Structure formats: C-alpha cells, structure tokens
The first five atom37 places (N, CA, C, CB, O) and aatype in JSON, in Angstrom:
{
  "aatype": [20, 20, 20, 20, 20, 20, 20, 20, 20, 20, 20, 20, 20, 20, 20, 20, 20, 20, 20, 20, 20, 20, 20, 20, 20, 20, 20, 20, 20, 20, 20, 20, 20, 20, 20, 20, 20, 20, 20, 20, 20, 20, 20, 20, 20, 20, 20, 20, 20, 20, 20, 20, 20, 20, 20, 20, 20, 20, 20, 20, 20, 20, 20, 20, 20, 20, 20, 20, 20, 20, 20, 20, 20, 20, 20, 20, 20, 20, 20, 20, 20, 20],
  "atom_mask": [
    [1, 1, 1, 1, 1],
    [1, 1, 1, 1, 1],
    [1, 1, 1, 1, 1],
    [1, 1, 1, 1, 1],
    [1, 1, 1, 1, 1],
    [1, 1, 1, 1, 1],
    [1, 1, 1, 1, 1],
    [1, 1, 1, 1, 1],
    [1, 1, 1, 1, 1],
    [1, 1, 1, 1, 1],
    [1, 1, 1, 1, 1],
    [1, 1, 1, 1, 1],
    [1, 1, 1, 1, 1],
    [1, 1, 1, 1, 1],
    [1, 1, 1, 1, 1],
    [1, 1, 1, 1, 1],
    [1, 1, 1, 1, 1],
    [1, 1, 1, 1, 1],
    [1, 1, 1, 1, 1],
    [1, 1, 1, 1, 1],
    [1, 1, 1, 1, 1],
    [1, 1, 1, 1, 1],
    [1, 1, 1, 1, 1],
    [1, 1, 1, 1, 1],
    [1, 1, 1, 1, 1],
    [1, 1, 1, 1, 1],
    [1, 1, 1, 1, 1],
    [1, 1, 1, 1, 1],
    [1, 1, 1, 1, 1],
    [1, 1, 1, 1, 1],
    [1, 1, 1, 1, 1],
    [1, 1, 1, 1, 1],
    [1, 1, 1, 1, 1],
    [1, 1, 1, 1, 1],
    [1, 1, 1, 1, 1],
    [1, 1, 1, 1, 1],
    [1, 1, 1, 1, 1],
    [1, 1, 1, 1, 1],
    [1, 1, 1, 1, 1],
    [1, 1, 1, 1, 1],
    [1, 1, 1, 1, 1],
    [1, 1, 1, 1, 1],
    [1, 1, 1, 1, 1],
    [1, 1, 1, 1, 1],
    [1, 1, 1, 1, 1],
    [1, 1, 1, 1, 1],
    [1, 1, 1, 1, 1],
    [1, 1, 1, 1, 1],
    [1, 1, 1, 1, 1],
    [1, 1, 1, 1, 1],
    [1, 1, 1, 1, 1],
    [1, 1, 1, 1, 1],
    [1, 1, 1, 1, 1],
    [1, 1, 1, 1, 1],
    [1, 1, 1, 1, 1],
    [1, 1, 1, 1, 1],
    [1, 1, 1, 1, 1],
    [1, 1, 1, 1, 1],
    [1, 1, 1, 1, 1],
    [1, 1, 1, 1, 1],
    [1, 1, 1, 1, 1],
    [1, 1, 1, 1, 1],
    [1, 1, 1, 1, 1],
    [1, 1, 1, 1, 1],
    [1, 1, 1, 1, 1],
    [1, 1, 1, 1, 1],
    [1, 1, 1, 1, 1],
    [1, 1, 1, 1, 1],
    [1, 1, 1, 1, 1],
    [1, 1, 1, 1, 1],
    [1, 1, 1, 1, 1],
    [1, 1, 1, 1, 1],
    [1, 1, 1, 1, 1],
    [1, 1, 1, 1, 1],
    [1, 1, 1, 1, 1],
    [1, 1, 1, 1, 1],
    [1, 1, 1, 1, 1],
    [1, 1, 1, 1, 1],
    [1, 1, 1, 1, 1],
    [1, 1, 1, 1, 1],
    [1, 1, 1, 1, 1],
    [1, 1, 1, 1, 1]
  ],
  "atom_positions": [
    [[89.06, 94.49, 95.77], [87.89, 93.69, 96.07], [87.02, 93.55, 94.85], [87.1, 94.29, 97.21], [86.17, 92.66, 94.77]],
    [[87.23, 94.42, 93.9], [86.53, 94.3, 92.63], [85.08, 94.77, 92.7], [86.56, 92.89, 92.17], [84.25, 94.14, 93.35]],
    [[84.8, 95.85, 92.05], [83.44, 96.35, 91.94], [83.08, 96.35, 90.46], [83.29, 97.8, 92.57], [83.43, 97.28, 89.74]],
    [[82.39, 95.3, 90.0], [82.19, 95.13, 88.56], [81.44, 96.27, 87.86], [81.45, 93.86, 88.33], [81.58, 96.44, 86.65]],
    [[80.65, 97.03, 88.59], [79.89, 98.11, 87.97], [80.63, 99.45, 87.96], [78.57, 98.28, 88.69], [80.12, 100.45, 87.47]],
    [[81.85, 99.46, 88.51], [82.63, 100.69, 88.59], [84.03, 100.46, 88.02], [82.71, 101.2, 90.04], [84.69, 99.48, 88.37]],
    [[84.47, 101.36, 87.16], [85.83, 101.21, 86.63], [86.87, 101.55, 87.71], [86.03, 102.11, 85.38], [86.58, 102.29, 88.65]],
    [[88.06, 101.01, 87.54], [89.16, 101.33, 88.45], [89.48, 102.82, 88.31], [90.43, 100.45, 88.14], [89.66, 103.3, 87.19]],
    [[89.55, 103.57, 89.41], [89.86, 104.99, 89.3], [91.31, 105.19, 88.84], [89.63, 105.71, 90.65], [92.16, 104.32, 89.06]],
    [[91.59, 106.31, 88.23], [92.95, 106.66, 87.85], [93.75, 106.85, 89.12], [92.98, 107.93, 86.95], [93.41, 107.7, 89.94]],
    [[94.82, 106.08, 89.3], [95.56, 106.12, 90.55], [96.25, 107.45, 90.8], [96.58, 105.04, 90.56], [96.31, 107.91, 91.94]],
    [[96.76, 108.09, 89.76], [97.41, 109.38, 89.94], [96.4, 110.43, 90.43], [98.07, 109.85, 88.62], [96.69, 111.2, 91.34]],
    [[95.23, 110.45, 89.81], [94.17, 111.37, 90.23], [93.71, 111.05, 91.66], [92.96, 111.3, 89.26], [93.5, 111.95, 92.47]],
    [[93.57, 109.77, 91.97], [93.16, 109.35, 93.31], [94.18, 109.81, 94.35], [93.0, 107.82, 93.37], [93.8, 110.34, 95.4]],
    [[95.46, 109.6, 94.07], [96.51, 110.03, 95.0], [96.48, 111.54, 95.2], [97.89, 109.58, 94.49], [96.52, 112.02, 96.33]],
    [[96.42, 112.29, 94.11], [96.42, 113.76, 94.21], [95.18, 114.26, 94.95], [96.47, 114.39, 92.81], [95.28, 115.21, 95.72]],
    [[94.04, 113.64, 94.75], [92.82, 114.03, 95.45], [92.96, 113.79, 96.95], [91.6, 113.26, 94.9], [92.57, 114.63, 97.76]],
    [[93.52, 112.64, 97.31], [93.73, 112.35, 98.73], [94.74, 113.29, 99.35], [94.18, 110.91, 98.91], [94.57, 113.72, 100.5]],
    [[95.8, 113.62, 98.62], [96.79, 114.57, 99.14], [96.19, 115.97, 99.3], [98.01, 114.62, 98.22], [96.5, 116.67, 100.26]],
    [[95.35, 116.36, 98.37], [94.68, 117.66, 98.48], [93.84, 117.72, 99.76], [93.8, 117.92, 97.24], [93.87, 118.72, 100.48]],
    [[93.11, 116.66, 100.03], [92.3, 116.61, 101.26], [93.2, 116.62, 102.5], [91.39, 115.36, 101.26], [92.9, 117.31, 103.47]],
    [[94.27, 115.87, 102.46], [95.18, 115.8, 103.61], [95.82, 117.15, 103.9], [96.26, 114.76, 103.37], [96.11, 117.47, 105.05]],
    [[96.06, 117.94, 102.85], [96.71, 119.25, 103.04], [95.82, 120.26, 103.76], [97.12, 119.82, 101.7], [96.3, 121.31, 104.18]],
    [[94.54, 119.95, 103.9], [93.66, 120.84, 104.67], [94.13, 120.94, 106.12], [92.21, 120.35, 104.62], [94.0, 122.0, 106.74]],
    [[94.67, 119.86, 106.65], [95.13, 119.86, 108.03], [96.64, 119.66, 108.17], [94.42, 118.79, 108.81], [97.21, 119.96, 109.22]],
    [[97.28, 119.16, 107.12], [98.73, 118.93, 107.15], [99.33, 119.43, 105.84], [99.06, 117.41, 107.36], [99.54, 118.65, 104.91]],
    [[99.59, 120.73, 105.75], [100.02, 121.33, 104.48], [101.27, 120.71, 103.86], [100.25, 122.77, 104.69], [101.43, 120.79, 102.64]],
    [[102.13, 120.11, 104.64], [103.37, 119.57, 104.08], [103.32, 118.06, 103.86], [104.52, 119.9, 105.0], [104.36, 117.43, 103.66]],
    [[102.13, 117.48, 103.87], [101.99, 116.03, 103.7], [102.6, 115.57, 102.38], [100.5, 115.62, 103.77], [102.53, 116.28, 101.37]],
    [[103.2, 114.39, 102.4], [103.78, 113.79, 101.2], [103.39, 112.33, 101.14], [105.33, 113.95, 101.17], [103.26, 111.68, 102.18]],
    [[103.21, 111.81, 99.96], [103.04, 110.37, 99.77], [104.43, 109.76, 99.69], [102.19, 110.04, 98.49], [105.31, 110.32, 99.04]],
    [[104.63, 108.63, 100.34], [105.95, 108.0, 100.31], [105.93, 106.61, 99.69], [106.51, 107.91, 101.71], [106.99, 106.0, 99.51]],
    [[104.76, 106.09, 99.37], [104.7, 104.77, 98.76], [103.28, 104.29, 98.61], [105.48, 103.78, 99.57], [102.33, 104.92, 99.08]],
    [[103.16, 103.17, 97.94], [101.87, 102.55, 97.68], [101.91, 101.12, 98.2], [101.5, 102.59, 96.16], [102.8, 100.35, 97.82]],
    [[100.96, 100.76, 99.04], [100.79, 99.38, 99.49], [99.66, 98.78, 98.66], [100.48, 99.3, 101.04], [98.52, 99.25, 98.72]],
    [[99.98, 97.76, 97.9], [99.03, 97.18, 96.96], [98.7, 95.75, 97.34], [99.59, 97.23, 95.53], [99.61, 94.94, 97.56]],
    [[97.43, 95.43, 97.44], [96.98, 94.06, 97.7], [97.05, 93.28, 96.39], [95.53, 94.03, 98.31], [96.25, 93.53, 95.48]],
    [[97.99, 92.36, 96.29], [98.15, 91.57, 95.06], [97.75, 90.11, 95.28], [99.61, 91.64, 94.58], [98.2, 89.23, 94.54]],
    [[96.91, 89.86, 96.26], [96.57, 88.48, 96.63], [95.89, 87.7, 95.51], [95.68, 88.48, 97.84], [95.92, 86.47, 95.52]],
    [[95.3, 88.39, 94.56], [94.64, 87.7, 93.45], [95.55, 87.53, 92.24], [93.4, 88.44, 93.04], [95.09, 87.08, 91.18]],
    [[96.83, 87.87, 92.37], [97.78, 87.77, 91.27], [98.86, 86.76, 91.6], [98.41, 89.14, 90.96], [99.18, 86.55, 92.77]],
    [[99.42, 86.12, 90.56], [100.58, 85.28, 90.84], [101.8, 86.19, 91.05], [100.84, 84.26, 89.68], [101.72, 87.39, 90.8]],
    [[102.89, 85.63, 91.5], [104.06, 86.43, 91.9], [104.58, 87.31, 90.76], [105.18, 85.53, 92.39], [104.93, 88.46, 90.98]],
    [[104.64, 86.77, 89.55], [105.12, 87.54, 88.4], [104.2, 88.69, 88.05], [105.28, 86.65, 87.21], [104.66, 89.8, 87.76]],
    [[102.9, 88.44, 88.07], [101.92, 89.49, 87.78], [101.96, 90.57, 88.85], [100.5, 88.9, 87.68], [101.86, 91.76, 88.55]],
    [[102.11, 90.15, 90.1], [102.16, 91.1, 91.22], [103.36, 92.03, 91.07], [102.22, 90.36, 92.58], [103.24, 93.24, 91.24]],
    [[104.51, 91.46, 90.76], [105.72, 92.27, 90.59], [105.56, 93.24, 89.43], [106.93, 91.38, 90.37], [105.94, 94.4, 89.53]],
    [[105.01, 92.75, 88.32], [104.81, 93.61, 87.14], [103.84, 94.75, 87.45], [104.27, 92.79, 85.96], [104.07, 95.89, 87.03]],
    [[102.78, 94.46, 88.18], [101.8, 95.51, 88.52], [102.41, 96.53, 89.47], [100.54, 94.89, 89.15], [102.18, 97.73, 89.32]],
    [[103.18, 96.08, 90.43], [103.85, 97.02, 91.33], [104.85, 97.89, 90.58], [104.56, 96.26, 92.47], [104.94, 99.09, 90.84]],
    [[105.57, 97.32, 89.66], [106.52, 98.11, 88.86], [105.78, 99.13, 87.99], [107.37, 97.19, 87.98], [106.24, 100.26, 87.84]],
    [[104.65, 98.73, 87.42], [103.86, 99.65, 86.58], [103.37, 100.84, 87.4], [102.66, 98.9, 85.94], [103.5, 101.99, 86.99]],
    [[102.81, 100.55, 88.56], [102.28, 101.61, 89.42], [103.4, 102.49, 89.95], [101.48, 101.01, 90.59], [103.25, 103.71, 90.02]],
    [[104.51, 101.89, 90.3], [105.66, 102.66, 90.76], [106.13, 103.63, 89.68], [106.82, 101.73, 91.17], [106.42, 104.8, 89.96]],
    [[106.19, 103.16, 88.44], [106.58, 104.03, 87.33], [105.57, 105.13, 87.08], [106.78, 103.22, 86.08], [105.93, 106.26, 86.75]],
    [[104.3, 104.8, 87.22], [103.23, 105.77, 86.98], [103.23, 106.88, 88.03], [101.88, 105.07, 86.97], [103.03, 108.05, 87.71]],
    [[103.45, 106.51, 89.28], [103.32, 107.47, 90.38], [104.66, 108.02, 90.87], [102.6, 106.84, 91.53], [104.69, 109.01, 91.61]],
    [[105.75, 107.39, 90.48], [107.06, 107.84, 90.96], [107.28, 107.54, 92.43], [107.22, 109.31, 90.72], [108.03, 108.24, 93.11]],
    [[106.63, 106.49, 92.92], [106.73, 106.08, 94.32], [106.97, 104.58, 94.38], [105.44, 106.46, 95.11], [106.57, 103.85, 93.47]],
    [[107.63, 104.1, 95.43], [107.74, 102.64, 95.57], [106.35, 102.04, 95.74], [108.65, 102.27, 96.76], [105.49, 102.61, 96.42]],
    [[106.14, 100.9, 95.13], [104.86, 100.19, 95.24], [105.17, 98.74, 95.56], [104.01, 100.32, 93.92], [105.91, 98.08, 94.83]],
    [[104.62, 98.24, 96.65], [104.86, 96.89, 97.11], [103.59, 96.3, 97.71], [106.0, 96.85, 98.13], [102.72, 97.03, 98.18]],
    [[103.5, 94.98, 97.7], [102.5, 94.3, 98.52], [103.19, 94.04, 99.85], [101.97, 92.95, 97.84], [104.11, 93.23, 99.9]],
    [[102.78, 94.69, 100.93], [103.5, 94.56, 102.19], [103.48, 93.14, 102.75], [102.91, 95.49, 103.21], [104.38, 92.76, 103.51]],
    [[102.49, 92.36, 102.4], [102.4, 90.99, 102.92], [103.41, 90.08, 102.25], [100.99, 90.44, 102.73], [104.07, 89.28, 102.91]],
    [[103.55, 90.19, 100.94], [104.41, 89.27, 100.2], [105.77, 89.86, 99.82], [103.71, 88.82, 98.96], [106.7, 89.11, 99.53]],
    [[105.88, 91.19, 99.82], [107.11, 91.83, 99.36], [107.82, 92.63, 100.43], [106.81, 92.72, 98.2], [108.95, 93.07, 100.23]],
    [[107.17, 92.81, 101.57], [107.75, 93.64, 102.62], [107.52, 95.12, 102.35], [109.25, 93.37, 102.75], [106.79, 95.48, 101.41]],
    [[108.12, 95.96, 103.15], [107.9, 97.4, 103.04], [109.2, 98.2, 103.0], [107.05, 97.88, 104.18], [109.17, 99.42, 103.15]],
    [[110.31, 97.53, 102.82], [111.62, 98.19, 102.93], [111.74, 99.42, 102.04], [112.71, 97.2, 102.59], [112.2, 100.46, 102.51]],
    [[111.35, 99.34, 100.78], [111.49, 100.48, 99.87], [110.6, 101.65, 100.3], [111.14, 100.07, 98.43], [111.0, 102.81, 100.16]],
    [[109.43, 101.36, 100.82], [108.54, 102.43, 101.29], [109.13, 103.08, 102.54], [107.11, 101.86, 101.59], [109.13, 104.31, 102.65]],
    [[109.62, 102.28, 103.47], [110.23, 102.83, 104.68], [111.47, 103.65, 104.33], [110.61, 101.69, 105.66], [111.69, 104.72, 104.89]],
    [[112.28, 103.15, 103.39], [113.46, 103.91, 102.97], [113.06, 105.27, 102.42], [114.26, 103.13, 101.91], [113.71, 106.28, 102.71]],
    [[111.99, 105.31, 101.62], [111.51, 106.56, 101.06], [110.96, 107.48, 102.16], [110.43, 106.3, 100.0], [111.17, 108.69, 102.12]],
    [[110.28, 106.92, 103.12], [109.78, 107.69, 104.26], [110.94, 108.33, 105.02], [108.96, 106.78, 105.21], [110.9, 109.52, 105.34]],
    [[111.96, 107.54, 105.31], [113.12, 108.07, 106.04], [113.83, 109.15, 105.24], [114.09, 106.95, 106.39], [114.29, 110.15, 105.81]],
    [[113.94, 108.96, 103.94], [114.58, 109.97, 103.09], [113.77, 111.27, 103.08], [114.74, 109.44, 101.67], [114.35, 112.36, 103.09]],
    [[112.44, 111.17, 103.05], [111.61, 112.37, 103.08], [111.73, 113.09, 104.42], [110.15, 112.02, 102.81], [111.74, 114.32, 104.47]],
    [[111.81, 112.33, 105.49], [111.91, 112.93, 106.83], [113.26, 113.59, 107.05], [111.67, 111.88, 107.91], [113.37, 114.52, 107.86]],
    [[114.28, 113.12, 106.36], [115.62, 113.68, 106.53], [115.72, 115.07, 105.91], [116.67, 112.76, 105.9], [116.61, 115.85, 106.27]],
    [[114.82, 115.38, 104.99], [114.87, 116.7, 104.32], [114.16, 117.7, 105.14], [114.26, 116.65, 102.93], [114.08, 118.86, 104.75]]
  ]
}
C-alpha cells in the first residue's frame, strides 16, 4: 500500500519476528510460502520480485491472484508429510 514515511522492513527479519511470536502458542510453526501483492507491477517485474524474495527467504513466493498458489501448497504438503 506504500507508506512514504516508512522504509520497507527487512522481510527476513519480519518473517522471523512473526514466527517467534507464533511459537508462543504453536512451537512447531513453520512458514511455507509468501503471498505477495504485485498489483502495481507489470508481469515481468512481478515475476522478478517473487523470484528475488523466494531466493532471499528460501520459500516459494507468488502473487496468489495472478500466479496461483500451487508452489506454496506443494511446500505446505511437503512440510506436513514430515
């Protein structure tokens, strides 16, 4: 949504902070993917940004509206199988 007076938070730190909070009630919680709103990007930029974030976090990253959620669901199922 863009907050011009605030810098974008570091996504890795943001994810770890949220997981730390989640572990208070669910000690075995895992992140399985990132859903990214890319509505302000063209298709090429959206794909590049999802690939960048996926590489940074080691998780599938997709815009669920334009790209679907198959990779995130696959990762969820793989985590549940363990």
